[in-house]
XYZ file of C-alpha atoms in Angstrom:
485
model
C 60.280 39.245 -8.797
C 62.454 39.860 -11.890
C 64.980 37.024 -10.724
C 61.877 34.736 -10.557
C 60.808 35.719 -13.966
C 64.165 35.311 -15.581
C 64.695 31.900 -13.867
C 61.255 30.664 -15.401
C 62.230 31.885 -18.837
C 65.478 30.006 -18.530
C 63.802 26.818 -17.341
C 61.259 27.116 -20.234
C 64.046 27.404 -22.780
C 65.947 24.493 -21.297
C 62.742 22.478 -21.329
C 62.220 23.442 -24.868
C 65.819 22.153 -25.810
C 65.067 18.803 -24.040
C 62.552 15.944 -24.122
C 62.060 12.840 -21.731
C 64.075 9.670 -22.339
C 61.702 6.716 -22.584
C 61.466 4.216 -19.839
C 63.127 1.403 -22.126
C 65.846 4.113 -22.923
C 66.598 4.365 -19.392
C 66.776 0.598 -18.764
C 69.467 0.493 -21.653
C 71.706 3.361 -20.049
C 71.496 2.180 -16.575
C 74.170 0.910 -14.158
C 73.623 -2.789 -15.072
C 72.921 -2.558 -18.803
C 74.395 -0.620 -21.974
C 73.267 -2.174 -25.202
C 74.070 -0.979 -28.596
C 73.282 -2.118 -32.214
C 75.959 -2.337 -34.809
C 74.756 -2.292 -38.742
C 77.046 -3.182 -41.386
C 76.903 -2.044 -44.803
C 79.023 -3.779 -47.243
C 80.028 -1.702 -50.346
C 80.472 -3.071 -53.896
C 82.988 -0.329 -54.764
C 85.821 1.357 -52.859
C 84.508 3.846 -50.237
C 85.020 7.514 -51.071
C 84.388 9.286 -47.797
C 84.600 12.870 -48.992
C 81.082 13.461 -48.741
C 80.514 11.906 -45.378
C 80.442 15.463 -43.342
C 77.550 16.681 -45.824
C 75.700 13.302 -45.421
C 75.837 13.781 -41.494
C 74.856 17.245 -41.561
C 72.319 17.262 -44.179
C 70.738 13.706 -44.094
C 71.548 11.740 -40.793
C 71.269 14.285 -38.066
C 67.894 15.673 -39.164
C 66.374 12.141 -38.921
C 65.834 12.427 -35.221
C 66.614 14.970 -32.346
C 68.124 12.041 -30.323
C 71.001 12.080 -32.693
C 72.051 15.350 -31.834
C 71.475 14.858 -28.084
C 73.014 13.734 -24.884
C 71.412 12.393 -21.661
C 71.164 14.452 -18.802
C 69.333 14.513 -15.468
C 66.916 17.376 -14.487
C 66.336 18.788 -11.225
C 63.976 15.636 -10.460
C 66.682 13.297 -11.166
C 64.859 11.984 -14.295
C 66.812 11.459 -17.424
C 66.022 13.693 -20.443
C 67.534 14.189 -23.986
C 69.288 17.468 -24.381
C 70.198 18.896 -27.764
C 73.770 19.780 -27.979
C 76.256 20.877 -30.869
C 77.365 17.985 -32.744
C 81.035 17.817 -33.296
C 80.981 15.586 -36.429
C 84.780 14.659 -36.570
C 84.223 12.993 -32.938
C 81.750 10.531 -34.314
C 83.744 9.383 -37.606
C 86.446 6.817 -37.000
C 88.574 5.681 -39.984
C 90.887 2.794 -38.819
C 94.273 2.505 -40.325
C 95.745 -0.960 -41.368
C 98.847 -1.928 -43.526
C 98.456 -1.254 -47.335
C 98.485 -3.923 -49.974
C 97.710 -6.946 -48.148
C 95.641 -9.792 -49.211
C 91.731 -9.828 -48.793
C 91.985 -12.694 -46.218
C 94.393 -10.454 -44.181
C 91.655 -7.658 -44.311
C 88.798 -10.209 -43.243
C 90.860 -10.813 -40.056
C 91.385 -6.954 -39.565
C 87.612 -6.297 -40.089
C 86.537 -8.912 -37.687
C 89.180 -7.976 -34.869
C 87.802 -4.322 -35.416
C 84.288 -5.398 -35.046
C 85.335 -7.138 -31.768
C 87.033 -4.091 -30.615
C 84.131 -1.389 -31.194
C 81.638 -4.046 -29.845
C 83.340 -3.986 -26.457
C 83.853 -0.158 -26.237
C 81.338 1.928 -24.488
C 79.899 5.015 -26.325
C 80.803 8.111 -24.539
C 78.145 9.572 -22.547
C 79.554 13.224 -23.077
C 78.328 13.222 -26.681
C 75.413 11.743 -28.903
C 75.383 8.261 -28.625
C 76.439 7.049 -32.070
C 79.515 6.450 -34.195
C 80.361 5.737 -37.847
C 83.283 3.621 -38.705
C 84.692 3.497 -42.386
C 86.607 0.441 -43.094
C 88.317 1.201 -46.498
C 90.069 -2.118 -46.887
C 88.762 -4.852 -49.529
C 87.632 -8.201 -47.705
C 86.591 -11.414 -49.435
C 83.065 -9.954 -49.142
C 83.072 -6.370 -50.148
C 85.266 -3.558 -51.251
C 84.699 -1.769 -48.177
C 82.532 -1.660 -45.043
C 80.500 1.338 -43.433
C 79.737 0.398 -39.704
C 76.974 2.340 -37.752
C 77.138 1.939 -33.846
C 74.063 3.269 -32.206
C 73.064 2.942 -28.659
C 69.856 0.958 -28.101
C 68.550 3.744 -26.095
C 68.288 6.078 -29.438
C 65.391 3.323 -30.408
C 64.879 -0.337 -31.193
C 66.020 -2.276 -34.258
C 62.805 -1.013 -36.223
C 63.457 2.627 -35.405
C 67.230 2.461 -36.041
C 66.750 0.472 -39.342
C 64.002 2.900 -40.474
C 66.529 5.901 -39.836
C 69.381 4.034 -41.641
C 67.184 3.083 -44.528
C 66.096 6.693 -45.052
C 69.667 7.452 -45.770
C 69.801 5.136 -48.729
C 68.256 5.014 -52.018
C 67.429 2.606 -54.650
C 70.709 1.786 -56.865
C 68.546 1.348 -60.152
C 66.414 4.499 -59.612
C 66.762 6.805 -56.601
C 63.512 8.440 -57.644
C 61.541 5.307 -56.661
C 61.020 4.109 -53.178
C 62.463 0.937 -51.623
C 60.123 -1.961 -51.453
C 59.778 -4.635 -48.824
C 58.420 -8.096 -48.564
C 54.691 -8.034 -47.481
C 54.076 -8.613 -43.762
C 51.900 -11.510 -42.931
C 48.980 -9.782 -41.371
C 48.906 -12.322 -38.530
C 52.251 -10.677 -37.530
C 51.492 -7.102 -38.161
C 50.592 -6.359 -34.699
C 52.042 -9.041 -32.332
C 50.476 -7.308 -29.126
C 47.217 -6.852 -30.629
C 47.264 -10.397 -32.037
C 48.073 -11.630 -28.588
C 44.970 -9.870 -27.100
C 42.748 -10.882 -29.911
C 43.725 -14.497 -29.572
C 43.503 -14.439 -25.646
C 40.175 -13.051 -25.696
C 38.734 -15.474 -28.125
C 40.309 -18.496 -26.281
C 39.042 -17.392 -23.007
C 35.731 -18.122 -24.313
C 36.368 -20.947 -26.605
C 39.211 -22.832 -24.750
C 40.569 -23.100 -21.294
C 43.884 -23.728 -22.635
C 44.357 -20.174 -23.494
C 44.224 -19.335 -19.739
C 46.400 -22.278 -18.764
C 48.978 -21.291 -21.369
C 49.166 -17.834 -20.167
C 49.520 -18.604 -16.464
C 51.981 -21.253 -17.404
C 54.204 -19.143 -19.712
C 53.993 -16.152 -17.464
C 54.768 -18.027 -14.207
C 57.819 -19.695 -16.358
C 58.878 -16.322 -17.732
C 58.804 -14.777 -14.117
C 61.121 -17.736 -12.815
C 63.506 -17.333 -15.828
C 64.065 -13.608 -14.906
C 64.512 -14.254 -11.427
C 66.137 -17.394 -10.256
C 65.894 -20.108 -12.757
C 69.043 -20.183 -14.999
C 69.766 -22.294 -17.997
C 72.481 -24.757 -17.600
C 75.988 -24.074 -18.389
C 76.513 -25.733 -21.991
C 78.573 -25.469 -25.193
C 76.468 -22.279 -25.987
C 76.307 -20.754 -22.495
C 79.390 -20.067 -20.295
C 77.126 -18.671 -17.541
C 79.804 -16.507 -16.247
C 79.159 -13.145 -14.720
C 80.159 -10.092 -16.648
C 80.013 -11.999 -20.127
C 78.771 -8.857 -21.707
C 82.012 -7.244 -21.079
C 84.038 -9.830 -22.892
C 85.130 -10.159 -26.560
C 82.811 -11.452 -29.040
C 83.191 -12.913 -32.530
C 80.762 -11.893 -35.387
C 80.146 -14.372 -38.220
C 77.676 -14.334 -40.810
C 76.024 -16.769 -43.334
C 73.513 -16.588 -46.089
C 70.369 -18.376 -47.048
C 68.090 -18.094 -50.172
C 64.729 -16.790 -49.526
C 63.411 -18.839 -52.420
C 64.883 -22.166 -50.722
C 63.198 -21.197 -47.380
C 59.834 -20.551 -49.316
C 60.143 -24.031 -50.962
C 60.586 -25.539 -47.518
C 57.618 -23.470 -46.330
C 55.301 -24.711 -49.080
C 56.220 -28.367 -49.079
C 55.699 -28.548 -45.270
C 52.890 -26.073 -45.217
C 54.312 -24.051 -42.374
C 55.399 -20.496 -42.212
C 58.820 -18.964 -42.944
C 59.366 -18.135 -39.243
C 58.550 -22.001 -38.606
C 61.232 -22.816 -41.036
C 63.882 -20.366 -39.611
C 63.367 -21.373 -36.038
C 63.545 -24.945 -36.972
C 67.061 -24.424 -38.769
C 68.306 -22.573 -35.811
C 67.170 -24.850 -33.206
C 68.421 -27.910 -35.008
C 71.821 -26.180 -35.652
C 72.219 -25.444 -32.062
C 71.439 -28.930 -31.053
C 74.000 -30.379 -33.703
C 76.649 -27.791 -32.435
C 75.983 -29.061 -28.613
C 75.997 -32.611 -29.950
C 79.217 -32.240 -31.657
C 80.964 -30.264 -29.119
C 79.903 -32.074 -25.749
C 77.660 -35.024 -26.691
C 76.406 -35.604 -23.146
C 74.832 -32.008 -23.234
C 73.035 -32.292 -26.609
C 69.724 -31.925 -24.821
C 70.645 -29.785 -21.975
C 67.779 -27.402 -21.068
C 68.326 -24.035 -23.256
C 65.973 -21.160 -23.685
C 65.965 -18.793 -26.511
C 64.651 -15.257 -26.078
C 62.816 -14.232 -29.150
C 62.297 -10.383 -29.777
C 58.812 -9.112 -30.927
C 58.074 -6.016 -32.664
C 54.667 -4.665 -30.605
C 53.844 -1.912 -33.067
C 50.497 -1.685 -34.429
C 51.761 -0.980 -37.920
C 51.890 -3.413 -41.126
C 55.520 -2.439 -42.419
C 58.213 0.175 -42.209
C 57.120 3.553 -42.149
C 59.318 6.749 -43.126
C 61.056 8.412 -40.324
C 58.789 11.461 -41.001
C 55.753 9.355 -40.704
C 57.255 7.766 -37.317
C 57.873 11.329 -35.729
C 54.386 12.599 -36.386
C 52.672 13.416 -33.259
C 49.939 10.932 -33.977
C 52.415 8.206 -34.693
C 55.165 9.208 -32.121
C 54.819 5.732 -30.375
C 56.144 4.174 -33.607
C 59.555 5.564 -32.919
C 61.592 4.377 -29.926
C 61.788 0.827 -28.262
C 58.611 -1.117 -28.849
C 59.432 -4.648 -28.388
C 58.939 -7.621 -25.955
C 60.702 -10.833 -25.294
C 59.243 -14.325 -25.619
C 60.784 -17.219 -23.891
C 61.137 -20.249 -26.011
C 62.495 -23.695 -24.958
C 64.752 -24.896 -27.551
C 63.533 -28.423 -28.653
C 65.475 -31.461 -27.740
C 66.636 -34.304 -29.928
C 64.148 -37.281 -29.030
C 65.734 -40.540 -27.725
C 64.141 -42.483 -30.256
C 64.921 -40.487 -33.414
C 68.153 -38.944 -34.939
C 68.683 -35.536 -36.165
C 70.112 -37.145 -39.211
C 67.005 -39.124 -40.012
C 64.214 -36.645 -39.040
C 65.604 -33.124 -39.415
C 61.985 -32.025 -40.340
C 60.975 -32.796 -36.822
C 62.573 -29.705 -35.537
C 60.653 -27.418 -37.924
C 57.353 -29.143 -36.742
C 58.532 -28.682 -33.196
C 59.095 -25.126 -33.815
C 55.699 -24.576 -35.379
C 53.994 -26.222 -32.257
C 55.913 -24.003 -29.862
C 55.009 -20.882 -31.894
C 51.422 -21.695 -32.183
C 51.041 -22.580 -28.567
C 52.991 -19.295 -27.466
C 50.329 -17.381 -29.827
C 47.527 -19.139 -27.483
C 49.023 -17.297 -24.672
C 48.904 -13.543 -23.238
C 52.120 -13.983 -21.414
C 53.916 -11.119 -23.392
C 51.168 -8.770 -22.242
C 51.405 -9.608 -18.771
C 55.175 -9.321 -18.961
C 54.895 -5.943 -20.205
C 52.702 -4.918 -17.472
C 55.073 -6.104 -14.884
C 57.721 -4.066 -16.307
C 55.598 -0.982 -16.441
C 54.635 -1.669 -12.682
C 58.307 -2.080 -11.837
C 59.196 1.180 -13.572
C 56.378 3.057 -11.888
C 57.049 1.784 -8.251
C 60.761 0.763 -8.082
C 62.375 2.797 -10.832
C 64.300 2.297 -14.014
C 67.350 0.730 -12.242
C 65.338 -2.096 -10.765
C 63.564 -2.776 -14.008
C 66.839 -2.714 -15.733
C 68.223 -5.166 -13.377
C 65.170 -7.567 -14.209
C 65.749 -7.290 -17.635
C 69.465 -8.014 -17.325
C 68.552 -11.203 -15.486
C 66.225 -12.165 -17.975
C 68.947 -12.069 -20.679
C 71.768 -13.518 -18.300
C 69.699 -16.499 -17.249
C 68.717 -17.394 -20.837
C 71.113 -19.206 -23.292
C 70.702 -16.966 -26.526
C 68.511 -13.974 -28.092
C 67.013 -14.168 -31.525
C 65.865 -11.130 -33.511
C 65.004 -10.483 -37.093
C 64.480 -7.446 -39.370
C 62.912 -7.225 -42.879
C 65.060 -5.580 -45.446
C 64.482 -4.231 -48.882
C 64.052 -6.322 -51.791
C 65.798 -3.915 -54.283
C 69.622 -3.097 -54.268
C 70.414 0.066 -52.132
C 73.090 2.719 -52.534
C 74.527 5.058 -50.129
C 75.935 8.313 -51.857
C 76.311 6.379 -55.059
C 77.992 3.303 -53.274
C 75.924 0.142 -54.144
C 75.292 -1.926 -51.130
C 76.377 -5.440 -51.587
C 75.118 -6.825 -48.331
C 73.626 -5.761 -44.974
C 73.390 -7.284 -41.428
C 73.415 -6.099 -37.759
C 74.351 -7.255 -34.621
C 73.307 -6.415 -30.832
C 76.184 -6.110 -28.411
C 76.649 -5.485 -24.767
C 74.062 -8.272 -24.148
C 74.868 -10.533 -21.024
C 74.602 -13.778 -23.218
C 77.249 -15.750 -24.760
C 75.181 -16.327 -27.898
C 73.030 -13.720 -30.033
C 71.463 -14.405 -33.568
C 70.203 -11.698 -35.779
C 68.566 -11.931 -39.044
C 67.807 -9.625 -41.858
C 66.356 -10.114 -45.589
C 67.932 -8.242 -48.487
C 67.496 -8.846 -52.218
C 66.277 -12.325 -51.817
C 68.737 -13.381 -49.271
C 68.349 -14.009 -45.584
C 71.650 -12.963 -43.871
C 72.216 -14.385 -40.292
C 74.588 -12.935 -38.112
C 76.076 -14.804 -35.067
C 77.690 -12.995 -32.104
C 79.410 -15.664 -29.898
C 81.534 -15.129 -26.674
C 85.256 -15.641 -27.570
C 86.739 -18.801 -26.148
C 83.869 -20.877 -25.020
C 82.141 -20.902 -28.374
C 83.893 -21.824 -31.800
C 82.198 -19.479 -34.249
C 83.150 -21.535 -37.359
C 82.052 -24.758 -36.077
C 78.608 -23.113 -34.782
C 78.313 -21.583 -38.417
C 78.913 -24.894 -39.894
C 76.197 -26.418 -37.639
C 73.566 -23.971 -38.809
C 74.458 -24.430 -42.416
C 74.534 -28.201 -41.981
C 70.922 -28.072 -40.117
C 69.698 -25.964 -43.250
C 71.279 -28.333 -45.636
C 69.472 -31.418 -43.889
C 66.175 -29.572 -43.675
C 66.154 -28.457 -47.286
C 67.247 -31.873 -48.640
C 64.450 -33.669 -46.657
C 61.762 -31.087 -47.734
C 62.545 -30.450 -51.183
C 64.342 -34.019 -52.253
C 63.856 -32.859 -55.943
C 66.031 -29.903 -55.637
C 69.788 -29.399 -54.944
C 70.557 -29.968 -51.279
C 73.661 -27.619 -51.584
C 73.380 -24.787 -48.912
C 73.733 -21.406 -50.756
C 76.608 -19.142 -49.530
């Protein structure tokens, strides 16, 4: 009897030191998927890393127990997070390069270094995060701080909330960071879909038709209907294990708002129009006969029932626990084509209106809800590995993924290091093209992850900038058409 009692005590103690891995967290650490997020903070001043260990111990690690845990399997074979002692030095990497070189030299060093860490797998034997301190000056910053966090720790919303909780306002640390107001129509996408769907069932048959068509198409895209091999999609197996290039560009939010106001559309319509036109321009220039090849974008949607960022403390409260973690959904969107009877040179605004029509149509559909239910059913009856395979196919069969985050309006600082710029990239995705966006201090930073070899990153960047320039010039003819950099 004593042995049984002791074992029970040990089991209880072990259970107290561990907690379940969410279903999505299990998908992202499966045999077919291992996805991470890389966030880059550009420092205005040379980086002093003397306080790194203190910040880790006192600020970063207390944010969430996942940052001090590893994944283990319990006696039932289920994955759980288990608390461990963190060896801080194992998670801090400071690369060494030749001293005294030109900034352009360090640009190349930094780009290659990002490629290197994007390809590397985070060791499962320790908590799934790393911090890389690049101390050399580039043409864009005096130094770079790179966070690499496994996607199983949380989605972009959770991880960005954690990162921002380590930062302060540069002008006055006692004041909170503020963010652009969320559009109430976008504050809760899942609820929004449900409301629209229920309304349209009564008012319009189109809501039901759109749902059936969209869900059926999504099902086909995730199983056996692949996009064509094009200049933006190699279609090769194992593309997630290949090197990538990460390039960035900047656009003025004021200019985007001017376009929005003049065309009477939304900011999302404008951004999607720019990206879609840029993709078609790149395809047209690279392989003209494939300029209108069938291409699908996976747009990531935040499904939380909240109107903006919450503090990490708020996200982890029992009543708000679902706000931390992976709470997103995929939306399949066909990239609009260049009409035979029109030219992208003469009608660039057509892509903004096409994007608007696609987005409005998708909002008159509950396909995202059905897809979520399908994943829940697969998880329940087939397990996380089968569900992970389904998600892998969803990504692999499409041409690109698009995701965005809203950043602060004020300049931030980390340990008295003013942050000049901020962007992120999702890596380990079985696609040749990934586009992410984040706003910061009145600027939209667009980061593009491209498979090395098949895609020319500089040509693709020029195509996106060219698309913005054309749309801005057509929508705001009275203003300068020069693309801000």
